[in-house]
């Protein structure tokens, strides 16, 4: 039977009395910027068709979330099975998936994996389980059931049965093992809820995060400390989606991928030649082998060569039983259709054979969550037979430029004005990171315009990148408006170019977004983006991709003041001895974008570093390969 996860309706079980939650409605408890049930709904909607909520209180609040709300048909809260019975009766699809309302971390692949097991076993009910040490913990509330099994459930309820896994005793039920037991964690008490909300969410305010920096001074912050605060404050976006393999290129893998098979599946030949038993190789002189069959790639032979026999084999051909070595055909002394002779010593036992599972052994992790998928990974995933992969939802980033002197290309350049170039550089950098981008144009230096732009950005994006207005110019209202809208701090960072940076989180109409207020100077914008925003955005995307700093020899002396980090634009080439050698480009002014364009790397001179002598090693950040 062909069926996909669209044939599944989901039912969120929110009908409890909430006694352990102090009688509050669990599903509606705030958790990480939303209610608990909203997290559940978001995860379900990415996986299944229609979603309903089984609830007996606060029906309007649940309806407001855009789901069908189904109160129990049985009186007196008989428990989750009553909700399930109502859900099954209302279910318009062949299958119904149930999950509890207090499981905000439920697995992103719950529905597809349960469905696969249900179809494979032709089961009536399948449910999740996890391995806890040596014990299997079942999670019968996370179950996928055929809607036509309502009769069995009703009969069980009539008998007074209440056990969640009691009713399907007569049916075919199958347990599906999931790796991540945290995904099934449910939150039962208000204290637990609060603990989780603080523990995993960024500790409250920026000030709290900043307090972990010794002698924190926003007016004189080191690059390292600023990076540390940003890293601790931003939160990953948790939504996951399944995409077709090709579409995963450049996306962030959301889950470890485990190989379901050995790759290659069989021992096979690495050469065109003759497969033989290593024990038959001669110690000296010449030996001759009888050719008993031919093996082509994809066409194994069932013949088992005996002593002194061999099989002609092509690259990729499955090694015949008993054979462990391949003589490449060009190494044979003589060959005919029936006979092959070889000389002692041309190969050793075991040569030219690829072992089953040598690329990837069954059950071994093929790719780790957090990886940005590259072309080789696409091939690797294909070799495992996966057509779809779980990736993090794309990060939505809104950006705009501020400043009354800015003109958009296409407009006349009035006196004293400049074309807005930052929006193009920022576009390019965000695009390379794989973000979904929202270009909001130029925003005038007026409090109303800035507030409106920031609110719109906040309500539509996960992060906001602005340029200009964060230093203390007279017409710069940017700081004032940013500060009004949330928890934003303004730093003076010990760096050149750069220095002013606004960072924090703003809120508007119940939505929040992380904010990076970059300086206006065109080089400073890029430097600040690469060294502050980039890592933070990647973290929000769930990716693990530190800046690829390399070492190169400085071809000339560089003047450098200790006590601040300097980012000089450089050109790295192969020196006379073949080793990488870097020279800084001519003009290093922070407004001179040409220096960036001419450069192929940035020379990073750290805080403590002083003048660099010709021949000293320095850190560089190559631009190519940087995303
Ligand atoms: P600000 O940080 O707003 O004081 O801007 C510092 C300098 O960068 C000023 O010379 C601005 O004209 C320039 N600048 C600001 N934004 C942009 C932009 N989007 N494109 C080009 N130059 C800009
Ligand atoms: Mg300005």
mmCIF file of C-alpha atoms and ligand atoms in Angstrom, residues 402-403 405 445 468-469 476, ligand 2:
data_model
loop_
_atom_site.group_PDB
_atom_site.id
_atom_site.type_symbol
_atom_site.label_atom_id
_atom_site.label_comp_id
_atom_site.label_asym_id
_atom_site.label_seq_id
_atom_site.Cartn_x
_atom_site.Cartn_y
_atom_site.Cartn_z
ATOM 1 C CA UNK A 402 20.405 53.413 7.856
ATOM 2 C CA UNK A 403 21.481 56.919 6.982
ATOM 3 C CA UNK A 405 23.022 60.280 3.049
ATOM 4 C CA UNK A 445 17.471 58.486 10.261
ATOM 5 C CA UNK A 468 25.130 52.431 10.242
ATOM 6 C CA UNK A 469 23.999 54.586 13.104
ATOM 7 C CA UNK A 476 21.757 58.635 14.631
HETATM 8 MG MG1 LIG B 2 24.778 57.163 9.725
#
